[in-house]
């Protein structure tokens, strides 16, 4: 088995269709030979059947769009291979209605040829057939006589025509509507990694680090152009520049943010936000937007953006209720044009605390190493959360703050603005420290720090239930307190900090009993707990700030992190 979780070659199409039919509900039926799915309960007002198809590997397109308000039938070929004409003919004949069949065909040679032959066979039997050819891809605009590829705009075409068919439109009306939709559509796709070969498991082509395939197709073909990777708003602006220059949008647009199979929904939501802001800046009204993986290329790590010039004649069809397994009913766009995201409105201190600003820089230098340590047993975001809290504390601070106010800002930042388990626990630690440090004279800071760590240990154990030996930051806090208690020491000193570092080091030999690390058992052995290491490193940072001179102990804690 390769890294793709798929059936054996001989069963790939039938297995996918069987799964699609199971998910879609009782009205969606599955034929194994020739392979297609169809809707057994079309709307009684429908006079024309809608049929589409294409190579497998683009799921949920097309089988996921069969149902009420969608397609009547879909027939996939093998992966990235067109269905054969007998398969298409059988599907069309099965669902043909009183006024015939409308085929929705993506512009690829094999698809066009096989759908056209099936259409001729149907016409010879007296079944009227029309075609809508989808050919909106920006990346293939210079393909010559073969024309542009058909890609994700197919999703919009199938949804709109499905609702229009349920409203009772005839064959010629549906064909004209579909062609006008295609003419007003453009799609551009970009990828950071190609899809995996279903058999060998290797990538179809290599994309160097720091670069993107720009204008990529959906069948494993690389793009004609490769561009440097950039931040997301810059990339989205560039993609929209290409699309808007290639179409007219007098009445606004419908937007499809589409994943190509290898990126998560969180990324698509970030893209959707960037699209919304970019189009608002151009004063282009978004009438509706959907985001999801609808037209994929196996597990290609990439996305496509589709703009369809909105038209009053069909927008209601796009927004109409429907019942298909893969596409939720679209909604009218609800964000006011020009509205910015909360992140864009956050205030940042122009004159922050020098110590906090320096701490933020030092945390950022270690962020990826903390993430790498966390990845051994968790989700690899400890460094991100650590950096986020310090950054938010910097934004709260002012130039005249002292160590007491700075630790107070750290406490409120972690408690109020950083999630997960690390955020609130670090908030408790800094809150306990701030309560002891605030107002303390410089000479009293070592005693205040020790008392603060003692209070922090109590608070963290009370809130989270962790004990010594559970492989958490409690082990480091306990290391400080156990060392000073054994020496009847009432102030923090360098010996206590060395004990903290040693306690963090010992967590590498502990099996976790708390947090996500507890789920992976002995796989964590050999790597120290990131929270324990962070407390040791932060304790050294606080000690240096309190004494006004570098101790070098932070470097000892640094040694517990993976090499950069």
XYZ file of C-alpha atoms in Angstrom:
564
model
C 0.000 0.000 0.000
C 1.282 3.488 -0.875
C 0.808 6.614 1.224
C -2.602 7.074 -0.404
C -5.430 5.243 1.348
C -7.089 3.843 -1.760
C -8.380 0.527 -3.040
C -6.480 -1.747 -5.384
C -6.273 -0.591 -8.993
C -9.042 -2.896 -10.243
C -11.548 -1.569 -7.689
C -10.718 2.131 -7.517
C -13.656 3.440 -9.533
C -16.283 1.030 -8.231
C -15.174 1.414 -4.618
C -15.288 5.211 -4.814
C -18.746 5.178 -6.400
C -20.062 2.702 -3.845
C -18.793 4.941 -1.062
C -20.299 8.032 -2.690
C -23.690 6.336 -2.979
C -23.604 5.240 0.669
C -22.884 8.781 1.808
C -25.447 10.424 -0.468
C -28.535 8.628 0.831
C -31.265 6.313 -0.378
C -32.161 8.163 -3.572
C -28.641 7.871 -5.022
C -28.032 4.525 -6.711
C -24.847 2.889 -7.917
C -24.211 0.788 -11.008
C -20.942 -1.162 -10.935
C -20.689 -2.130 -14.613
C -20.550 0.192 -16.404
C -19.738 2.434 -13.465
C -21.960 5.409 -12.685
C -24.208 6.801 -9.961
C -27.633 8.304 -10.543
C -30.465 10.009 -8.725
C -33.493 7.721 -8.654
C -35.841 10.467 -7.410
C -35.465 13.578 -9.607
C -37.662 16.615 -9.068
C -40.936 16.061 -10.957
C -40.596 19.503 -12.572
C -37.297 18.509 -14.171
C -37.629 17.969 -17.927
C -33.930 17.588 -18.787
C -31.413 15.244 -17.187
C -27.947 16.575 -16.317
C -24.998 14.213 -16.708
C -21.313 14.863 -16.111
C -18.167 12.904 -15.454
C -14.430 12.708 -15.893
C -11.434 10.908 -14.532
C -11.380 9.812 -10.907
C -9.026 11.662 -8.583
C -11.088 14.875 -8.581
C -13.514 13.812 -5.860
C -16.020 14.877 -4.718
C -16.534 16.076 -8.297
C -18.683 14.709 -9.922
C -20.412 11.936 -7.989
C -20.735 14.108 -4.893
C -22.902 16.569 -6.830
C -25.591 14.052 -7.835
C -28.939 14.623 -6.143
C -31.841 17.022 -5.817
C -30.844 20.341 -7.324
C -27.725 18.791 -8.834
C -26.721 16.226 -11.419
C -28.894 13.287 -12.414
C -25.899 11.044 -13.056
C -22.107 11.035 -12.929
C -19.679 8.569 -14.474
C -15.979 8.573 -13.560
C -13.134 6.988 -15.447
C -9.969 5.599 -13.959
C -7.745 8.082 -12.136
C -7.127 11.083 -14.417
C -8.600 9.135 -17.355
C -11.845 9.977 -19.115
C -14.815 7.628 -18.788
C -15.440 5.519 -21.892
C -18.328 6.364 -24.169
C -20.295 3.203 -23.351
C -20.234 4.172 -19.697
C -21.450 7.700 -20.484
C -24.089 6.372 -22.862
C -25.452 3.986 -20.218
C -25.646 6.720 -17.577
C -27.373 9.143 -19.948
C -29.839 6.513 -21.156
C -30.667 5.581 -17.571
C -31.652 9.093 -16.507
C -32.852 10.683 -19.785
C -36.028 12.712 -19.282
C -38.765 13.922 -21.604
C -36.710 16.696 -23.202
C -33.427 14.816 -23.276
C -29.999 15.102 -21.675
C -27.600 17.974 -21.098
C -23.977 16.852 -20.807
C -21.598 19.020 -18.772
C -18.103 18.287 -20.069
C -14.701 19.564 -18.958
C -12.487 20.464 -21.894
C -10.046 17.567 -22.127
C -9.595 15.611 -25.328
C -10.659 12.249 -23.915
C -13.680 13.667 -22.099
C -14.877 15.630 -25.124
C -14.427 12.684 -27.486
C -16.187 10.112 -25.315
C -19.075 12.362 -24.303
C -19.550 13.367 -27.940
C -19.646 9.755 -29.144
C -22.132 8.900 -26.400
C -24.222 11.898 -27.494
C -24.287 10.633 -31.079
C -25.445 7.218 -29.916
C -28.222 8.796 -27.854
C -29.357 11.041 -30.703
C -29.538 8.024 -32.993
C -32.095 6.607 -30.568
C -34.164 9.782 -30.575
C -32.880 11.252 -27.295
C -32.080 14.981 -27.638
C -28.629 15.894 -26.321
C -26.807 19.187 -25.836
C -23.409 19.889 -24.316
C -21.944 22.613 -22.132
C -18.165 22.637 -22.517
C -16.353 24.042 -19.467
C -13.080 25.708 -20.516
C -12.287 28.496 -18.065
C -8.742 27.741 -16.811
C -6.357 30.720 -16.774
C -3.223 28.582 -16.763
C -4.000 27.060 -20.177
C -5.050 30.293 -21.890
C -2.247 29.899 -24.454
C -3.011 26.266 -25.320
C -3.902 27.053 -28.927
C -6.557 25.085 -30.788
C -7.112 22.619 -27.951
C -8.499 25.450 -25.819
C -8.481 26.116 -22.116
C -8.854 23.301 -19.606
C -12.075 22.847 -17.677
C -11.563 22.902 -13.915
C -13.337 24.109 -10.774
C -15.895 26.373 -12.488
C -17.603 23.077 -13.320
C -18.837 23.031 -9.714
C -20.675 26.330 -10.172
C -22.058 25.290 -13.558
C -23.439 22.018 -12.191
C -25.031 23.689 -9.156
C -26.688 26.495 -11.135
C -27.941 24.210 -13.895
C -29.219 21.731 -11.317
C -31.444 24.358 -9.724
C -32.498 25.687 -13.131
C -33.438 22.185 -14.276
C -35.552 21.703 -11.151
C -37.278 24.983 -12.010
C -38.378 23.409 -15.302
C -36.071 25.036 -17.860
C -35.835 23.262 -21.209
C -32.815 21.775 -22.953
C -31.902 24.797 -25.072
C -32.429 27.195 -22.171
C -30.186 25.161 -19.901
C -27.488 24.849 -22.547
C -27.506 28.604 -23.170
C -27.368 29.342 -19.450
C -24.478 26.932 -18.941
C -22.477 28.405 -21.801
C -22.972 31.930 -20.484
C -21.745 30.807 -17.062
C -18.613 29.308 -18.567
C -17.950 32.436 -20.623
C -18.052 34.512 -17.437
C -15.804 32.194 -15.412
C -12.071 32.053 -14.793
C -9.993 29.778 -12.541
C -6.349 29.903 -11.531
C -4.567 27.207 -9.516
C -1.303 27.129 -7.582
C 0.509 24.229 -5.922
C 3.359 23.763 -3.465
C 3.528 19.990 -4.029
C 2.306 17.696 -6.784
C -0.034 14.791 -6.131
C 1.322 11.357 -5.251
C 1.398 8.627 -7.853
C -1.331 6.200 -6.705
C 0.887 3.166 -7.274
C 4.466 4.238 -6.571
C 3.627 6.874 -3.970
C 6.142 9.411 -5.299
C 5.243 12.960 -6.310
C 4.312 13.526 -9.950
C 6.786 16.392 -10.203
C 9.108 18.250 -7.861
C 8.521 21.779 -6.624
C 11.661 23.290 -5.077
C 11.405 24.740 -1.588
C 10.412 28.386 -1.676
C 8.672 28.098 -5.051
C 5.142 27.441 -6.332
C 3.737 25.939 -9.518
C 1.600 28.793 -10.842
C -1.279 28.015 -13.178
C -1.120 24.282 -12.470
C -3.615 21.775 -13.897
C -5.665 19.105 -12.123
C -4.243 16.000 -13.825
C -0.699 16.007 -12.548
C 0.666 18.265 -15.251
C 3.041 20.974 -13.998
C 2.399 24.621 -14.750
C 4.107 26.623 -17.457
C 5.373 29.019 -14.818
C 7.043 28.708 -11.430
C 7.064 31.652 -9.026
C 8.727 32.425 -5.685
C 6.524 31.647 -2.696
C 5.209 34.713 -0.876
C 2.933 35.609 2.005
C -0.723 34.703 1.499
C -2.160 38.198 0.809
C 0.504 38.835 -1.839
C -0.182 35.490 -3.522
C -3.955 36.000 -3.487
C -3.586 39.530 -4.862
C -1.499 38.208 -7.729
C -3.963 35.425 -8.528
C -6.900 37.821 -8.498
C -4.987 40.278 -10.685
C -4.749 37.564 -13.344
C -8.423 36.619 -13.114
C -9.871 40.124 -13.038
C -7.756 41.164 -16.020
C -9.212 38.229 -17.978
C -12.931 38.876 -17.386
C -15.626 41.502 -16.824
C -17.451 41.681 -13.465
C -20.004 44.526 -13.604
C -22.411 42.894 -11.134
C -19.874 41.362 -8.772
C -18.727 37.764 -8.532
C -19.418 34.357 -7.102
C -16.188 32.996 -5.610
C -15.114 29.371 -5.263
C -12.080 28.822 -3.013
C -11.128 25.254 -3.835
C -8.624 22.897 -2.256
C -6.769 20.555 -4.595
C -6.777 17.700 -2.087
C -3.715 18.199 0.089
C -4.471 21.290 2.167
C -6.711 21.693 5.180
C -9.909 23.656 5.576
C -8.217 26.118 7.931
C -5.932 27.157 5.076
C -8.917 27.575 2.754
C -10.626 29.836 5.288
C -7.506 32.006 5.454
C -7.504 32.154 1.657
C -11.193 33.100 1.674
C -10.481 35.960 4.064
C -7.606 37.180 1.887
C -9.839 36.984 -1.198
C -12.565 38.961 0.544
C -10.189 41.729 1.534
C -8.505 41.864 -1.858
C -11.766 42.085 -3.793
C -13.116 44.699 -1.386
C -10.019 46.777 -2.086
C -10.875 46.592 -5.789
C -14.518 47.520 -5.047
C -15.689 44.227 -6.563
C -18.797 42.966 -4.800
C -18.812 39.339 -3.698
C -22.324 37.979 -4.158
C -21.516 34.575 -2.651
C -18.453 32.567 -1.650
C -17.857 28.907 -0.856
C -14.647 27.288 0.346
C -13.835 23.599 0.376
C -12.269 20.729 -1.533
C -14.649 20.311 -4.481
C -12.450 19.751 -7.544
C -9.282 18.013 -6.401
C -6.193 16.411 -7.896
C -5.720 13.472 -5.530
C -3.570 14.917 -2.719
C -1.981 17.850 -4.546
C -0.964 20.464 -2.010
C -2.512 23.473 -3.652
C -5.620 25.512 -4.248
C -7.566 27.211 -6.973
C -9.591 30.406 -7.083
C -12.613 30.650 -9.360
C -14.464 33.861 -10.122
C -17.792 33.746 -11.933
C -19.243 37.041 -13.103
C -22.525 37.203 -11.200
C -25.712 37.556 -13.203
C -29.195 38.349 -11.910
C -30.588 35.696 -14.250
C -28.915 32.832 -12.389
C -27.801 33.995 -8.938
C -31.019 32.728 -7.345
C -30.310 29.288 -8.818
C -26.872 29.308 -7.200
C -28.391 30.187 -3.817
C -31.326 27.759 -4.115
C -31.621 24.913 -1.620
C -30.388 21.583 -2.879
C -29.518 18.149 -1.550
C -26.215 16.716 -2.708
C -23.609 15.041 -0.546
C -20.588 17.207 -1.296
C -21.709 20.817 -1.706
C -23.514 22.740 1.036
C -26.188 25.162 -0.108
C -24.353 28.410 -0.921
C -25.294 31.571 0.918
C -25.358 35.213 -0.035
C -22.195 37.018 0.995
C -22.712 38.550 4.437
C -19.545 40.563 5.110
C -19.621 44.287 4.414
C -17.278 45.224 1.591
C -14.062 46.644 2.968
C -14.431 45.047 6.397
C -11.041 43.994 7.662
C -10.228 41.044 9.838
C -9.766 41.482 13.585
C -6.052 40.830 13.171
C -5.758 43.834 10.893
C -7.301 46.074 13.549
C -5.156 45.050 16.502
C -3.232 47.871 18.082
C 0.494 47.455 18.550
C 2.509 49.441 21.041
C 4.873 51.799 19.273
C 7.062 52.056 22.394
C 6.970 48.685 24.145
C 8.910 47.488 27.136
C 12.550 47.002 26.090
C 12.825 43.788 28.116
C 9.640 42.311 26.645
C 10.659 43.338 23.133
C 14.009 41.622 23.615
C 12.320 38.556 25.087
C 10.033 38.389 22.051
C 13.063 38.366 19.751
C 14.738 35.602 21.734
C 11.561 33.509 21.813
C 11.130 33.946 18.068
C 14.677 32.672 17.547
C 13.689 29.493 19.406
C 10.122 29.140 18.168
C 10.778 26.500 15.504
C 12.938 24.484 17.904
C 10.173 24.423 20.520
C 7.743 23.395 17.768
C 10.055 20.570 16.728
C 10.322 19.364 20.319
C 6.539 19.505 20.696
C 6.027 17.597 17.441
C 7.530 14.486 19.041
C 4.452 14.028 21.185
C 1.967 16.757 20.368
C 0.789 18.984 17.576
C 4.004 20.909 17.060
C 2.686 24.327 18.053
C 4.215 24.955 21.480
C 6.729 27.425 20.059
C 3.965 29.235 18.182
C 1.914 29.592 21.361
C 4.946 30.655 23.376
C 5.796 33.334 20.813
C 2.175 34.476 20.476
C 1.858 35.185 24.185
C 5.059 37.205 24.365
C 4.112 39.126 21.215
C 0.725 40.042 22.668
C 2.377 41.088 25.923
C 4.705 43.380 23.961
C 1.659 45.036 22.375
C 0.196 45.669 25.843
C 3.370 47.123 27.324
C 4.931 50.564 27.522
C 8.483 51.882 27.620
C 8.450 52.623 31.359
C 7.387 49.183 32.566
C 9.339 47.229 35.152
C 9.636 43.478 35.661
C 6.441 43.422 37.717
C 4.301 45.092 35.054
C 5.985 43.091 32.298
C 5.177 39.760 33.959
C 1.644 41.065 34.480
C 1.347 41.727 30.750
C 2.641 38.217 30.068
C 0.054 36.774 32.451
C -2.888 38.575 30.856
C -1.663 37.798 27.334
C -1.385 34.068 27.957
C -4.592 33.852 29.985
C -6.743 35.953 27.672
C -5.343 35.441 24.186
C -3.506 32.108 23.900
C -5.381 28.819 23.774
C -4.492 25.171 24.139
C -3.125 23.995 27.460
C 0.197 25.835 27.337
C -1.395 29.294 27.138
C -3.461 29.243 30.332
C -0.816 27.314 32.282
C 1.867 29.842 31.366
C -0.658 32.524 32.279
C -0.984 31.025 35.747
C 2.799 30.911 36.144
C 3.298 34.529 35.101
C 0.275 35.630 37.134
C 1.761 34.112 40.287
C 5.124 35.720 39.544
C 3.584 39.124 38.814
C 1.668 39.118 42.093
C 4.926 38.656 44.010
C 7.224 40.812 41.863
C 4.998 43.858 41.394
C 6.235 46.641 43.632
C 9.209 44.684 44.969
C 12.484 46.534 45.378
C 15.377 45.398 43.212
C 17.124 43.795 46.186
C 13.991 41.789 46.990
C 13.417 40.400 43.491
C 15.220 37.045 44.047
C 12.988 36.330 47.044
C 9.901 37.500 45.151
C 10.781 35.242 42.213
C 11.123 32.191 44.445
C 7.823 32.936 46.187
C 6.221 33.433 42.789
C 7.461 30.073 41.529
C 6.122 28.434 44.690
C 2.695 30.001 44.129
C 2.865 29.011 40.458
C 3.516 25.373 41.354
C 0.484 25.344 43.634
C -1.753 27.063 41.063
C -0.735 24.826 38.159
C -1.179 21.633 40.176
C -4.555 22.795 41.429
C -5.774 23.744 37.941
C -4.357 20.878 35.898
C -3.862 18.086 38.393
C -0.303 17.282 37.279
C 2.142 15.900 39.818
C 5.887 15.407 39.961
C 6.933 12.762 37.466
C 4.026 13.345 35.065
C 6.390 14.906 32.489
C 5.055 18.474 32.546
C 6.224 21.939 33.497
C 5.363 20.945 37.084
C 8.589 18.928 37.127
C 10.668 22.049 36.481
C 8.786 24.164 39.019
C 9.132 21.352 41.549
C 12.845 21.142 40.760
C 13.257 24.768 41.853
C 11.259 24.343 45.030
C 12.772 20.998 46.036
C 16.304 22.346 45.597
C 15.742 25.519 47.612
C 13.864 23.621 50.334
C 16.730 21.141 50.677
C 19.097 24.064 51.293
C 16.708 26.138 53.435
C 17.070 28.779 50.750
C 14.502 31.594 50.705
C 15.646 33.370 47.552
C 16.082 32.214 43.983
C 19.696 31.670 43.028
C 21.729 30.150 40.231
C 21.897 26.778 41.964
C 18.092 26.603 41.932
C 18.070 27.480 38.242
C 20.551 24.696 37.516
C 18.217 22.341 39.365
C 15.357 23.587 37.191
C 17.339 22.799 34.041
C 18.278 19.375 35.399
C 14.619 18.680 36.232
C 13.598 19.604 32.697
C 16.354 17.330 31.383
C 15.009 14.411 33.444
C 11.629 14.591 31.719
C 13.243 12.944 28.673
C 13.196 9.673 30.648
C 9.566 9.990 31.770
C 6.460 8.502 30.192
C 3.828 11.222 29.998
C 0.717 10.942 32.129
C -0.769 14.324 31.218
C -1.490 16.213 28.003
C -1.339 14.993 24.410
C 1.994 13.306 25.062
C 0.113 10.721 27.157
C -1.515 9.436 23.951
C 1.749 8.305 22.350
C 3.224 6.286 25.203
C 6.932 5.524 25.106
C 7.488 7.327 21.805
C 8.261 10.469 23.819
C 11.190 8.860 25.617
C 14.460 10.538 24.772
C 12.969 14.014 24.272
C 12.292 16.396 27.169
C 8.887 17.985 27.677
C 8.651 21.370 25.889
C 6.754 22.996 28.757
C 9.368 21.864 31.253
C 12.159 23.215 29.043
C 10.313 26.509 28.535
C 9.935 27.096 32.275
C 13.650 26.431 32.816
C 14.587 28.829 30.017
C 12.107 31.517 31.125
C 13.304 31.228 34.726
C 16.833 31.988 33.525
C 15.513 34.957 31.516
C 13.690 36.322 34.568
C 16.770 35.818 36.742
C 18.955 37.744 34.310
C 16.379 40.563 34.199
C 16.127 40.682 37.992
C 19.890 40.703 38.603
C 20.768 42.888 35.641
C 23.559 40.624 34.428
C 23.613 37.602 32.104
C 24.124 34.303 33.888
C 24.531 32.115 30.813
C 22.011 29.667 32.264
C 19.626 30.274 29.393
C 22.203 28.675 27.107
C 22.159 25.559 29.288
C 18.378 25.361 28.897
C 18.829 25.993 25.165
C 20.859 22.814 24.918
C 17.707 20.798 25.661
C 16.073 22.005 22.436
C 16.620 20.252 19.094
C 19.364 21.705 16.953
C 18.135 24.437 14.597
